Structures are given as structure tokens and as C-alpha cells.
């Protein structure tokens, strides 16, 4: 019995040893892998810079929108993509955000701010109607939201079915946020019994509002640095339970500003991602670029922040996708990615079209009203590099209005100059009937007219700064009008003067290009101490573009919209004839020889 019992023990031990080494033997079954943690996913959709586009419509051409890349525009197109993704993800969490510049940019938006303002009619703004159909989760205020004054902005916000955010827009008296800084959305990630995720959404608007809409916000609002504001609120959102933090920022990612250093950075999105820990992703706008997916490494944590910008006007929709795990009550993002979707791949959403149809129709009827007849066709196609009658039309009206306003006063004896920029390369006054949409297509911004006093030296410095628009082309080098300008300088930051005669020598370096500057119709050089009244739009006079010498006290500011002044002049005259206003007074040269 003892011998038999010992043998049995030896057999048991042998079996146990064999079992222990089995995984190491050829042909043995593999060891079971550790259980993988369960994952969930979240999708965030983003729009930005829709600029009053609901229908896929070009109000200036009175036709369906189209461009050289066959882009489409409008919230109705965006809605179709959003609805498709929501249907695809039925039962899963999908958020929709906007990064600003919503209520300005088309005649549709202008009509309900100027002709029939929502503040006096009680009408729901077309962009509120359209966006409420999409059921956004939040919108950030862009700089153009302030164009029509704080009462209209407040009315629009009241009409929205979701929050409007702007953490860095502060009450000038109290220093406290004037708008909602952030929201924390609790979302269910799908499936029965699925856990909830708390998504913090911080909105940052552009500090440039302090310059661009000074007349609307001065003394009422101040605009804090976007990076510093994010650094203040992101930790606060985390403390309040945000598991995921997303910023919706109305500022590009170049790190540069179109204005001077006196205001916080205009385009700091990449700086926010680098400098502020705790951010998972940033939807951004303002620059009108398409950035499908860009990662920025945070300098403190080493974490990669996902950023994306969906172009402009509703041409693209950003889609951000996040994969998450949950352990011991804490969420971890294990993967994230982004892309942009093209709205020209879908039809317009019928619900959005129906919601805005009456307002769209009324706007189309308005912009097609005839205001005058043009004796010849006038085109803006060459206005950037050649003196053209259609740009002189703007300068003539501005000069006339300011001259009449200052008659009999302190500045009546000073010559009146005027400044205009070639906003559009496609604007045309056809021979024959000229409609409101033709004038609006020439002057596409809601600027108002102001005037200041400049010296001759300041006029020359201003012209030198403007002339940086052109690339340097030595005499004899081929000239291509399509590449004659520096791509870093937008058309709206190049100005043309009337009231003085001047040459721009593009063979010379920037800062030395105004080789002739004389009093109008003479050979008399403009004296450095000469004084002029200069008619200018409010954007430029407030510092937009950072032009030298122009930010000073106005001698005229009747808060009159330049576009409407052009329409009024045309209606009063009945005929638009270049003989009444075209005075060739500037040209591009190389070593004194005209370029064109």
C-alpha cells in the first residue's frame, strides 16, 4: 500500500509539472490573453464661419453658388451631412458645435440686421431658424457677431435653442464674463446601461473685436487673451467634472495678428494647444482655411491636442472621432482623429430650406431691385493693379458725402481724399440696369464711413504700407496679374487713394515704392506738413490691417453704411456714368515706366 501510494504521488507531481510547462512545448495551446478593456466612442461635428449662408445661393449673381472648385455653401447642406452622421451613429453620442462668424456675410444676414432688423420686428433671424433645425449643442461668438451692435446680438442669442459661448468677452465695468464661458454636456455613449461622459465645451471669441467693432463695444466689453482665458477655465471645467475638454475658438492657428501688438493674439489656436494642459481637442475658425486634422503637442504634458478647421460658408464639416475607455470611474481617450467632409456631396436639407424660405425669397426680391442704369459695363477684375472707374465710384461717393458734411466747418478748407479697397475681383456693374445685388457685390462688408485728418507725411507712409501688397518685380521681368500680389496680404488690406496722384514702383523694396506723390492734377509734390481730410471705413480707421497713422479721432462719423450710401447715390443720380467720377490718379511703374 505504501509503495503504491508513493507511486501515485509521483504520478500526480509529474502531471502537475507537465501542466506547468505545457505552454512552452511545441504544439501546446497559447496562454489566454488578458481581457481587453471595453471601449466607447464619441463624435463631435464642427462648423465655422458660415457667414449668413443658409441656401446654396449666390445673392450677388442671383444664381446657385459655384466657384472654381465647385464648392457648395450653406447650413442646409451642412444639415444633410449632420443628419446622415447622426443616423449612422443612432444610439451613440454625437455633438454639434460651431466656432463663430454666423450672422454676417450675405445679403440675407444683412437684410435682417439692417432693412428689417430682428430687434424691431420680432422676426426670428434666419441663422437662428436654420441652426435650431440642426439642434447644435453650442456656438461660439465670432468677431462678426458684434457687427450690428449688442442689442441685435442679444436678440439673436435669445432666439437660439442652445448656448452661445465667449469666455474672454468681459463686462468692461465688472471684469466678469459678459456671455456664458462654457457648458458641460452630459452625454450617454450608447447601449443599454452605458456610462455617461461629461464633455466640457469652452468658447473663445476674437480679441480683434475691440478694434473692428470699437464703436459697438467700447466702454461695454473688453476682450481678454484667448490663451490666458483657456488657462483659467480649462482647470475649472476639469474640477467641475469634465471628462473631456473641447475648445471652440474663433481664432486661426498661425500665431500672428492682422493688427498690432496692442491687443492679444488674433490667431492663437496652436498656442492654446501648446501652452494650456488638459485640452483634448480644438475646433477653430476665423482664418477660413481647411485644416482636416492637425495635432499640436502640449509642452507641459506631452499630450497631443487634436485641432481642425472646416473652411468657410458651410463648404466643409469637421468630424472628430474619439475612442475612450473607463477604469475605476475615470475616462481615458485612447484614440482621436479628425477629417473634413465636403458639402458638395449632398443635397440641401428640406427642413432647413423650408424654415428660411420666406426670408430667402424676400432677400432675393430686395437685392434684385434696380437702383440705376450704367452707361457702360464697369468691372472690378483689374482694380487691384490698375486704376478702374468702379473703385473710383466708391471713392467719389465717400468724398462727396464727407465734403458736404464738413462744409462751413473747421475742416471745410482742407482737401478731401478717400480710401477704398478692392474687396471683390468679380464685381460688375453691367451696362444697363444696375441692381442692389450689383452694388452689394462691389462693397461686400457692412462698414460705415468715417473721416480723419492726415498730414502729407502720414499719407505717404500709409501708401507705402499699402504698397507691400505687391511682390517685387525687377524691370524687364515678366508680369502676371494673377501673381502680382503677395499671397500673405489679402485684397481687403490693399487700399487705393483718390484726391492725390501717385506712382507705385514695384521694382523697389517695400517701404520705398511711392516714387511720385503730388497734389491732384498738378506736378506739385505733397508737402510733409500738408493737411488732408481722409474718408475711410470704420474697420480701417479702428486699426483693421494695422495701417499707420489712421487710428485717430474722427472729424466725421455719422454711422452711415457705405454700401447704402453707394445705393442712395446711384438712385438719386439714376445713371452711373464714369464721366461723372473717374479720375485716373495712380499707376504701377518700374523705374518710372508704367507696368500696364
Coordinates of C-alpha atoms in Angstrom, one line a residue:
X1 CA 0.0 0.0 0.0
X2 CA 2.8 2.4 0.9
X3 CA 4.7 1.6 -2.3
X4 CA 1.6 2.0 -4.4
X5 CA 0.7 5.3 -2.6
X6 CA 4.2 6.7 -3.3
X7 CA 3.9 5.9 -7.0
X8 CA 0.6 7.7 -7.1
X9 CA 2.1 10.8 -5.6
X10 CA 4.9 10.7 -8.1
X11 CA 2.4 10.5 -11.0
X12 CA 0.4 13.5 -9.6
X13 CA 3.6 15.6 -9.4
X14 CA 4.6 14.6 -12.9
X15 CA 1.3 15.6 -14.3
X16 CA 1.4 18.9 -12.5
X17 CA 4.9 19.6 -13.8
X18 CA 3.8 18.7 -17.3
X19 CA 0.9 21.0 -17.0
X20 CA 3.1 23.8 -15.8
X21 CA 5.5 23.5 -18.7
X22 CA 2.8 22.7 -21.4
X23 CA 2.6 26.3 -22.8
X24 CA 6.4 26.1 -23.6
X25 CA 6.1 22.8 -25.6
X26 CA 5.6 22.8 -29.3
X27 CA 2.0 22.5 -30.3
X28 CA 0.7 23.4 -26.9
X29 CA -2.3 25.8 -26.7
X30 CA -1.4 29.5 -26.2
X31 CA -1.9 31.2 -22.9
X32 CA -5.1 33.2 -22.6
X33 CA -4.7 36.9 -23.4
X34 CA -5.7 39.4 -20.7
X35 CA -9.2 40.7 -21.1
X36 CA -9.2 43.9 -23.3
X37 CA -10.9 46.9 -21.7
X38 CA -14.3 47.9 -23.2
X39 CA -14.3 51.0 -25.4
X40 CA -16.8 53.6 -26.3
X41 CA -16.8 56.3 -28.9
X42 CA -17.9 59.9 -29.3
X43 CA -18.2 62.0 -32.4
X44 CA -18.1 65.8 -32.4
X45 CA -19.2 67.6 -35.6
X46 CA -18.0 71.2 -36.2
X47 CA -18.9 74.1 -38.4
X48 CA -17.5 77.6 -38.5
X49 CA -17.6 80.9 -40.5
X50 CA -21.0 80.1 -42.0
X51 CA -21.4 83.9 -42.5
X52 CA -25.1 84.1 -43.1
X53 CA -25.2 81.3 -45.7
X54 CA -28.3 79.1 -45.4
X55 CA -29.2 78.3 -49.0
X56 CA -26.6 77.2 -51.6
X57 CA -27.1 80.6 -53.2
X58 CA -25.0 83.5 -54.5
X59 CA -27.2 86.6 -53.9
X60 CA -24.7 88.8 -55.8
X61 CA -25.1 86.7 -59.0
X62 CA -28.7 85.7 -58.3
X63 CA -27.8 82.1 -59.0
X64 CA -26.8 78.8 -57.3
X65 CA -23.4 79.2 -55.7
X66 CA -20.4 77.9 -57.6
X67 CA -16.7 78.5 -57.6
X68 CA -13.6 77.2 -59.4
X69 CA -13.5 74.1 -57.1
X70 CA -17.3 73.6 -57.3
X71 CA -17.8 74.1 -53.6
X72 CA -21.3 74.4 -52.2
X73 CA -22.3 76.6 -49.3
X74 CA -24.9 76.9 -46.6
X75 CA -26.3 75.5 -43.4
X76 CA -28.9 73.5 -45.4
X77 CA -26.0 71.4 -46.9
X78 CA -24.3 71.1 -43.5
X79 CA -27.6 69.8 -42.0
X80 CA -27.8 66.9 -44.5
X81 CA -24.3 65.7 -43.5
X82 CA -25.1 66.1 -39.8
X83 CA -28.3 64.2 -40.2
X84 CA -26.5 61.4 -42.1
X85 CA -23.9 61.0 -39.4
X86 CA -26.5 61.1 -36.6
X87 CA -28.4 58.3 -38.4
X88 CA -25.2 56.3 -38.9
X89 CA -24.5 56.7 -35.2
X90 CA -28.0 56.1 -34.0
X91 CA -28.0 55.4 -30.3
X92 CA -24.4 56.8 -29.9
X93 CA -23.3 60.2 -28.7
X94 CA -22.8 62.9 -31.3
X95 CA -22.3 66.6 -30.5
X96 CA -22.5 69.5 -32.9
X97 CA -20.6 72.8 -32.4
X98 CA -19.9 76.0 -34.2
X99 CA -16.9 78.2 -33.9
X100 CA -18.4 81.6 -34.9
X101 CA -19.0 84.3 -37.5
X102 CA -22.6 83.3 -38.1
X103 CA -24.8 86.4 -38.5
X104 CA -22.9 88.5 -41.1
X105 CA -21.7 87.9 -44.6
X106 CA -24.6 87.6 -47.0
X107 CA -27.4 89.9 -48.1
X108 CA -29.8 87.5 -46.3
X109 CA -28.0 88.3 -43.0
X110 CA -27.7 92.0 -43.7
X111 CA -31.4 92.3 -44.6
X112 CA -32.5 91.1 -41.1
X113 CA -29.9 93.3 -39.4
X114 CA -30.5 96.5 -41.5
X115 CA -33.6 96.5 -43.6
X116 CA -35.9 94.6 -41.3
X117 CA -33.8 94.3 -38.1
X118 CA -34.9 91.5 -35.8
X119 CA -34.6 93.9 -32.8
X120 CA -37.6 95.9 -34.1
X121 CA -39.7 93.4 -36.0
X122 CA -39.6 90.4 -33.6
X123 CA -38.7 88.2 -36.5
X124 CA -36.5 85.2 -35.8
X125 CA -33.1 85.6 -37.5
X126 CA -32.6 83.2 -40.5
X127 CA -29.5 81.9 -38.9
X128 CA -31.4 81.1 -35.7
X129 CA -34.1 79.3 -37.7
X130 CA -31.6 77.3 -39.6
X131 CA -29.3 76.4 -36.7
X132 CA -32.2 75.4 -34.5
X133 CA -33.2 72.8 -37.0
X134 CA -29.7 71.3 -36.7
X135 CA -30.0 71.3 -32.8
X136 CA -26.5 72.5 -32.2
X137 CA -25.1 71.9 -28.7
X138 CA -23.2 75.2 -28.6
X139 CA -22.0 78.1 -30.7
X140 CA -19.0 80.4 -30.1
X141 CA -19.4 84.0 -30.9
X142 CA -17.2 85.2 -33.7
X143 CA -16.0 88.8 -34.2
X144 CA -18.6 89.4 -36.9
X145 CA -21.4 88.7 -34.4
X146 CA -20.6 92.1 -32.9
X147 CA -21.0 94.0 -36.3
X148 CA -24.6 95.1 -35.8
X149 CA -24.4 96.1 -32.1
X150 CA -25.0 94.4 -28.8
X151 CA -28.8 94.6 -28.8
X152 CA -29.1 92.7 -32.1
X153 CA -26.6 90.1 -30.8
X154 CA -28.5 89.7 -27.6
X155 CA -31.8 89.2 -29.6
X156 CA -30.2 86.6 -31.8
X157 CA -28.8 84.7 -28.8
X158 CA -32.2 84.7 -27.2
X159 CA -33.6 83.1 -30.3
X160 CA -31.2 80.2 -30.2
X161 CA -32.2 76.8 -28.8
X162 CA -28.6 76.2 -27.5
X163 CA -26.0 78.2 -25.6
X164 CA -23.7 80.9 -27.1
X165 CA -20.2 81.0 -25.6
X166 CA -17.5 83.6 -25.3
X167 CA -15.4 83.2 -22.2
X168 CA -13.0 86.0 -23.0
X169 CA -15.6 88.7 -23.7
X170 CA -15.8 90.5 -20.4
X171 CA -18.0 93.2 -19.0
X172 CA -15.9 96.4 -19.0
X173 CA -17.2 97.5 -15.7
X174 CA -17.1 94.3 -13.7
X175 CA -14.5 92.3 -15.5
X176 CA -16.8 89.3 -15.4
X177 CA -17.8 87.2 -18.4
X178 CA -20.5 89.0 -20.4
X179 CA -21.6 85.8 -22.0
X180 CA -21.6 82.1 -21.0
X181 CA -18.0 80.9 -20.8
X182 CA -18.6 77.2 -21.1
X183 CA -21.0 74.3 -20.8
X184 CA -20.6 70.8 -19.6
X185 CA -22.7 68.4 -21.6
X186 CA -23.5 65.0 -20.0
X187 CA -23.8 62.5 -22.9
X188 CA -24.7 58.8 -22.9
X189 CA -22.3 56.9 -25.0
X190 CA -24.8 54.4 -26.4
X191 CA -26.2 51.0 -25.5
X192 CA -28.3 49.8 -22.5
X193 CA -26.6 50.7 -19.3
X194 CA -23.8 52.6 -21.0
X195 CA -21.9 55.1 -18.8
X196 CA -22.2 58.8 -19.2
X197 CA -19.4 61.1 -20.3
X198 CA -19.2 64.8 -19.3
X199 CA -17.9 66.9 -22.2
X200 CA -16.7 70.4 -21.3
X201 CA -17.1 72.9 -24.2
X202 CA -15.2 76.3 -23.8
X203 CA -15.9 79.1 -26.2
X204 CA -13.3 81.8 -27.1
X205 CA -14.0 84.8 -29.3
X206 CA -11.6 87.0 -31.1
X207 CA -9.9 89.9 -29.3
X208 CA -9.9 91.9 -32.6
X209 CA -13.5 92.8 -31.9
X210 CA -12.1 95.6 -29.7
X211 CA -10.7 97.2 -32.9
X212 CA -13.0 96.0 -35.6
X213 CA -16.2 96.9 -33.7
X214 CA -14.9 99.6 -31.4
X215 CA -18.0 101.7 -31.9
X216 CA -20.2 98.9 -30.7
X217 CA -18.2 97.6 -27.7
X218 CA -16.0 100.4 -26.4
X219 CA -16.8 101.0 -22.7
X220 CA -19.1 98.0 -22.7
X221 CA -16.9 95.0 -23.4
X222 CA -13.2 94.1 -23.1
X223 CA -11.6 91.1 -24.7
X224 CA -9.0 89.1 -22.8
X225 CA -6.2 87.0 -24.2
X226 CA -7.5 83.7 -25.6
X227 CA -4.6 81.6 -24.2
X228 CA -4.8 83.1 -20.7
X229 CA -8.6 82.7 -20.7
X230 CA -8.2 79.0 -21.7
X231 CA -5.6 78.6 -18.9
X232 CA -8.2 80.0 -16.4
X233 CA -11.2 78.0 -17.4
X234 CA -9.9 74.6 -18.5
X235 CA -8.8 73.6 -14.9
X236 CA -12.1 75.0 -13.7
X237 CA -14.0 72.7 -16.1
X238 CA -12.0 69.7 -15.0
X239 CA -12.7 70.5 -11.4
X240 CA -16.4 70.6 -12.2
X241 CA -16.3 67.1 -13.6
X242 CA -15.5 67.5 -17.3
X243 CA -14.1 64.2 -18.5
X244 CA -13.3 65.5 -22.0
X245 CA -12.5 69.2 -22.8
X246 CA -13.1 70.7 -26.2
X247 CA -12.5 74.3 -27.1
X248 CA -14.5 76.1 -29.8
X249 CA -12.3 79.0 -30.7
X250 CA -12.8 81.8 -33.2
X251 CA -9.1 82.4 -34.0
X252 CA -6.8 80.8 -36.5
X253 CA -3.6 78.8 -35.8
X254 CA -1.0 81.0 -37.4
X255 CA 0.1 82.7 -34.2
X256 CA 0.0 86.1 -36.0
X257 CA -2.3 89.1 -36.0
X258 CA -3.6 91.4 -38.7
X259 CA -3.4 94.3 -36.1
X260 CA -0.5 95.5 -34.0
X261 CA 0.7 94.1 -30.6
X262 CA -1.5 96.3 -28.5
X263 CA -4.2 93.6 -28.5
X264 CA -3.9 89.9 -27.6
X265 CA -3.1 87.5 -30.5
X266 CA -5.7 87.2 -33.2
X267 CA -4.8 83.6 -34.3
X268 CA -3.6 81.7 -31.2
X269 CA -5.2 78.2 -31.6
X270 CA -1.9 76.4 -31.8
X271 CA -0.5 78.4 -28.9
X272 CA -3.5 77.4 -26.8
X273 CA -2.9 73.7 -27.6
X274 CA 0.8 74.1 -26.7
X275 CA 0.5 76.1 -23.5
X276 CA -2.7 75.0 -21.8
X277 CA -2.8 71.5 -20.3
X278 CA -6.0 69.5 -20.2
X279 CA -7.4 70.1 -23.6
X280 CA -8.4 67.2 -25.8
X281 CA -9.4 69.0 -29.0
X282 CA -9.9 72.4 -30.5
X283 CA -12.5 73.3 -33.2
X284 CA -11.3 76.6 -34.7
X285 CA -12.3 79.1 -37.3
X286 CA -11.8 82.8 -38.4
X287 CA -9.0 82.1 -40.9
X288 CA -11.3 80.5 -43.5
X289 CA -8.8 77.7 -44.0
X290 CA -9.5 74.0 -44.4
X291 CA -7.5 72.0 -41.8
X292 CA -8.9 68.5 -41.7
X293 CA -6.6 67.2 -38.9
X294 CA -3.7 68.7 -37.1
X295 CA -2.1 67.6 -33.9
X296 CA -0.3 70.0 -31.6
X297 CA 1.8 68.7 -28.7
X298 CA 1.2 70.3 -25.3
X299 CA 4.6 71.5 -24.0
X300 CA 3.7 70.6 -20.4
X301 CA 2.1 67.2 -20.6
X302 CA 3.3 65.9 -24.0
X303 CA -0.3 65.1 -24.9
X304 CA -1.3 65.6 -28.5
X305 CA -4.2 68.0 -28.9
X306 CA -6.4 67.4 -31.9
X307 CA -7.3 70.5 -33.9
X308 CA -9.5 71.0 -37.1
X309 CA -10.9 74.0 -39.1
X310 CA -13.8 73.4 -41.5
X311 CA -13.1 76.1 -44.1
X312 CA -15.9 78.7 -44.6
X313 CA -19.5 79.4 -45.5
X314 CA -20.6 75.8 -44.9
X315 CA -18.3 74.4 -47.5
X316 CA -16.9 71.8 -45.1
X317 CA -18.0 70.0 -41.9
X318 CA -15.4 68.9 -39.4
X319 CA -15.8 65.4 -38.0
X320 CA -13.8 64.5 -34.8
X321 CA -13.9 60.9 -33.5
X322 CA -12.8 59.8 -30.1
X323 CA -12.3 56.3 -28.6
X324 CA -12.5 56.1 -24.8
X325 CA -12.1 53.6 -22.1
X326 CA -13.3 53.7 -18.5
X327 CA -11.5 52.4 -15.5
X328 CA -12.2 53.0 -11.8
X329 CA -14.6 55.8 -12.8
X330 CA -12.1 57.7 -14.9
X331 CA -12.2 58.1 -18.6
X332 CA -9.2 57.9 -20.9
X333 CA -9.0 58.9 -24.6
X334 CA -7.2 56.1 -26.3
X335 CA -7.6 57.4 -29.9
X336 CA -8.7 60.5 -31.7
X337 CA -8.8 61.7 -35.3
X338 CA -10.5 64.3 -37.5
X339 CA -11.4 64.9 -41.1
X340 CA -13.5 67.4 -43.1
X341 CA -16.4 66.4 -45.2
X342 CA -17.4 68.3 -48.4
X343 CA -20.9 69.6 -48.6
X344 CA -20.9 69.4 -52.4
X345 CA -21.5 65.7 -52.0
X346 CA -25.1 66.1 -50.6
X347 CA -28.4 67.8 -51.3
X348 CA -29.8 70.6 -49.1
X349 CA -31.9 69.6 -46.1
X350 CA -35.6 70.3 -46.9
X351 CA -36.4 71.2 -43.3
X352 CA -33.8 73.9 -43.2
X353 CA -34.9 75.2 -46.6
X354 CA -38.5 75.4 -45.5
X355 CA -37.6 77.2 -42.3
X356 CA -35.9 80.0 -44.1
X357 CA -37.7 80.0 -47.5
X358 CA -39.8 83.1 -46.9
X359 CA -36.8 85.1 -45.7
X360 CA -34.6 83.9 -48.6
X361 CA -37.3 84.8 -51.1
X362 CA -37.7 88.3 -49.6
X363 CA -34.0 88.9 -49.7
X364 CA -33.8 87.8 -53.4
X365 CA -36.6 90.2 -54.3
X366 CA -34.8 93.0 -52.4
X367 CA -31.4 92.6 -54.0
X368 CA -32.9 92.4 -57.5
X369 CA -34.4 95.9 -57.2
X370 CA -33.0 98.2 -59.9
X371 CA -31.3 101.3 -58.5
X372 CA -29.8 102.9 -61.6
X373 CA -28.6 102.4 -65.2
X374 CA -24.9 102.2 -66.1
X375 CA -23.8 103.8 -69.3
X376 CA -21.1 101.2 -69.8
X377 CA -20.0 97.9 -68.1
X378 CA -17.8 98.6 -65.1
X379 CA -15.7 95.7 -63.8
X380 CA -13.6 95.2 -60.7
X381 CA -11.5 92.4 -62.2
X382 CA -8.4 94.7 -62.6
X383 CA -8.9 97.0 -59.7
X384 CA -6.0 95.6 -57.7
X385 CA -3.3 96.6 -60.1
X386 CA -5.0 99.2 -62.4
X387 CA -6.9 102.4 -61.7
X388 CA -10.6 101.5 -62.6
X389 CA -13.8 103.5 -62.7
X390 CA -15.7 101.1 -60.4
X391 CA -13.3 101.7 -57.5
X392 CA -13.4 105.4 -58.2
X393 CA -17.2 105.2 -57.8
X394 CA -16.7 104.2 -54.2
X395 CA -14.1 106.9 -53.5
X396 CA -16.2 109.6 -55.3
X397 CA -19.3 108.9 -53.2
X398 CA -17.2 108.8 -50.0
X399 CA -15.5 112.1 -50.9
X400 CA -18.8 113.8 -51.8
X401 CA -20.5 112.7 -48.5
X402 CA -17.7 113.9 -46.3
X403 CA -17.2 117.1 -48.2
X404 CA -20.9 118.0 -47.8
X405 CA -20.9 117.1 -44.1
X406 CA -17.9 119.2 -43.3
X407 CA -19.0 122.3 -45.4
X408 CA -18.9 125.5 -43.4
X409 CA -17.0 124.0 -40.5
X410 CA -13.5 123.8 -39.2
X411 CA -12.2 121.4 -41.8
X412 CA -14.0 122.8 -44.8
X413 CA -10.9 124.3 -46.3
X414 CA -8.9 121.1 -46.4
X415 CA -8.7 118.8 -49.5
X416 CA -10.7 115.6 -49.1
X417 CA -9.0 112.4 -50.0
X418 CA -10.7 109.0 -50.0
X419 CA -9.6 105.4 -49.4
X420 CA -11.2 102.2 -50.9
X421 CA -10.1 98.6 -51.1
X422 CA -10.8 96.1 -54.0
X423 CA -12.9 93.8 -51.9
X424 CA -14.1 91.8 -54.9
X425 CA -12.4 90.6 -58.1
X426 CA -15.7 89.6 -59.6
X427 CA -18.0 92.6 -59.1
X428 CA -19.5 94.1 -62.2
X429 CA -22.0 96.8 -63.0
X430 CA -23.5 95.7 -66.2
X431 CA -24.3 98.1 -69.0
X432 CA -27.9 98.9 -68.4
X433 CA -29.8 98.1 -65.2
X434 CA -27.8 98.0 -62.0
X435 CA -29.4 96.2 -59.1
X436 CA -28.8 96.3 -55.4
X437 CA -27.0 93.0 -55.6
X438 CA -24.5 94.5 -58.1
X439 CA -23.7 97.3 -55.6
X440 CA -23.6 94.9 -52.7
X441 CA -21.3 92.6 -54.7
X442 CA -18.8 95.5 -55.1
X443 CA -19.0 96.5 -51.4
X444 CA -19.4 93.2 -49.5
X445 CA -18.8 94.5 -46.0
X446 CA -21.1 96.3 -43.6
X447 CA -18.6 99.1 -43.0
X448 CA -19.6 102.6 -42.1
X449 CA -18.0 105.9 -43.3
X450 CA -15.7 108.0 -41.1
X451 CA -13.1 110.6 -41.8
X452 CA -9.8 111.8 -40.1
X453 CA -7.1 114.3 -40.7
X454 CA -3.8 113.1 -42.0
X455 CA -0.6 115.0 -42.9
X456 CA 1.2 114.6 -46.2
X457 CA 3.8 112.5 -44.4
X458 CA 1.1 110.3 -43.0
X459 CA -0.5 109.8 -46.4
X460 CA 2.8 108.8 -47.9
X461 CA 3.5 106.3 -45.0
X462 CA 0.0 104.9 -45.5
X463 CA 0.6 104.4 -49.2
X464 CA 4.0 102.8 -48.6
X465 CA 2.4 100.3 -46.2
X466 CA -0.4 99.6 -48.7
X467 CA 2.1 99.0 -51.5
X468 CA 3.6 96.0 -49.6
X469 CA 0.7 94.2 -51.3
X470 CA 2.7 93.7 -54.4
X471 CA 5.6 91.3 -54.9
X472 CA 8.9 92.8 -56.1
X473 CA 9.4 92.6 -59.8
X474 CA 12.5 94.0 -61.4
X475 CA 12.3 96.0 -64.6
X476 CA 12.1 93.6 -67.6
X477 CA 10.8 90.7 -65.6
X478 CA 7.5 89.1 -66.9
X479 CA 4.4 90.4 -65.2
X480 CA 1.4 88.1 -64.4
X481 CA -1.6 89.9 -63.0
X482 CA -2.6 86.7 -61.2
X483 CA 0.7 86.5 -59.2
X484 CA 1.5 90.2 -58.9
X485 CA 0.3 90.4 -55.3
X486 CA 1.9 88.9 -52.1
X487 CA -0.4 85.9 -51.1
X488 CA 0.2 86.8 -47.5
X489 CA -1.7 90.1 -47.9
X490 CA -5.4 89.8 -48.6
X491 CA -7.1 92.1 -51.2
X492 CA -9.0 93.9 -48.5
X493 CA -5.7 95.0 -46.9
X494 CA -4.7 96.9 -50.0
X495 CA -6.0 100.4 -50.3
X496 CA -6.3 102.9 -53.2
X497 CA -6.4 106.6 -52.7
X498 CA -8.3 109.3 -54.6
X499 CA -7.5 113.0 -54.4
X500 CA -3.7 112.8 -54.9
X501 CA -1.7 111.4 -57.8
X502 CA 0.9 108.8 -57.1
X503 CA 3.1 106.0 -58.6
X504 CA 3.9 102.7 -57.0
X505 CA 7.3 101.3 -58.2
X506 CA 7.1 97.6 -57.7
X507 CA 10.8 97.1 -58.7
X508 CA 11.8 98.9 -55.5
X509 CA 11.8 97.3 -52.0
X510 CA 8.9 97.6 -49.6
X511 CA 8.9 101.0 -47.9
X512 CA 10.5 102.8 -50.9
X513 CA 7.8 102.4 -53.5
X514 CA 5.9 105.7 -53.6
X515 CA 8.2 107.4 -56.1
X516 CA 5.7 110.2 -57.1
X517 CA 3.1 111.8 -54.8
X518 CA 1.7 115.1 -56.0
X519 CA -1.4 117.2 -55.5
X520 CA -4.2 116.1 -57.7
X521 CA -3.8 117.2 -61.3
X522 CA -0.5 119.0 -60.7
X523 CA 3.2 118.4 -60.5
X524 CA 3.4 119.9 -57.0
X525 CA 4.8 117.4 -54.5
X526 CA 2.7 116.7 -51.4
X527 CA 4.4 118.5 -48.6
X528 CA 5.1 116.5 -45.4
X529 CA 3.1 119.0 -43.3
X530 CA 0.2 119.4 -45.7
X531 CA -3.2 118.5 -44.1
X532 CA -6.0 116.5 -45.7
X533 CA -9.3 115.1 -44.6
X534 CA -9.3 111.4 -45.5
X535 CA -12.6 109.5 -45.9
X536 CA -12.1 105.9 -44.7
X537 CA -14.2 103.0 -43.5
X538 CA -14.6 102.2 -39.8
X539 CA -12.8 98.9 -40.0
X540 CA -9.6 100.6 -41.3
X541 CA -9.9 103.7 -39.0
X542 CA -10.3 101.4 -36.0
X543 CA -7.0 99.7 -36.8
X544 CA -8.0 96.8 -39.1
X545 CA -5.0 95.9 -41.2
X546 CA -2.6 97.8 -38.8
X547 CA -2.2 100.7 -41.3
X548 CA 0.0 103.5 -39.9
X549 CA -1.4 106.9 -38.8
X550 CA -5.1 106.2 -39.4
X551 CA -6.2 105.4 -35.8
X552 CA -7.1 108.8 -34.5
X553 CA -10.1 110.9 -33.6
X554 CA -12.7 111.2 -36.3
X555 CA -13.8 114.5 -37.8
X556 CA -16.8 112.8 -39.4
X557 CA -18.7 109.8 -38.1
X558 CA -22.4 109.7 -38.9
X559 CA -22.7 105.9 -38.6
X560 CA -23.7 105.7 -42.3
X561 CA -23.2 102.4 -44.0
X562 CA -21.0 102.8 -47.1
X563 CA -23.0 100.2 -49.1
X564 CA -26.2 102.1 -48.5
X565 CA -24.5 105.4 -49.4
X566 CA -23.5 103.9 -52.8
X567 CA -27.1 102.7 -53.4
X568 CA -28.5 106.1 -52.4
X569 CA -26.1 107.9 -54.7
X570 CA -27.0 105.7 -57.6
X571 CA -30.7 106.0 -57.0
X572 CA -30.5 109.8 -56.8
X573 CA -28.5 110.1 -60.0
X574 CA -30.4 107.4 -61.9
X575 CA -27.4 106.9 -64.2
X576 CA -23.9 105.6 -63.3
X577 CA -21.5 107.3 -65.8
X578 CA -17.7 107.1 -65.3
X579 CA -17.5 110.6 -66.8
X580 CA -19.0 111.8 -63.5
X581 CA -16.4 110.3 -61.2
X582 CA -13.5 108.5 -62.9
X583 CA -10.2 110.4 -62.4
X584 CA -7.1 108.2 -63.2
X585 CA -4.6 109.2 -60.5
X586 CA -2.3 106.2 -59.7
X587 CA -0.4 103.6 -61.6
X588 CA 2.1 100.8 -61.1
X589 CA 5.6 101.5 -62.6
X590 CA 9.1 100.0 -62.7
X591 CA 11.8 102.6 -62.9
X592 CA 9.2 105.1 -63.9
X593 CA 7.8 103.0 -66.8
X594 CA 4.1 102.0 -66.4
X595 CA 3.6 98.3 -65.8
X596 CA 0.3 98.2 -67.7

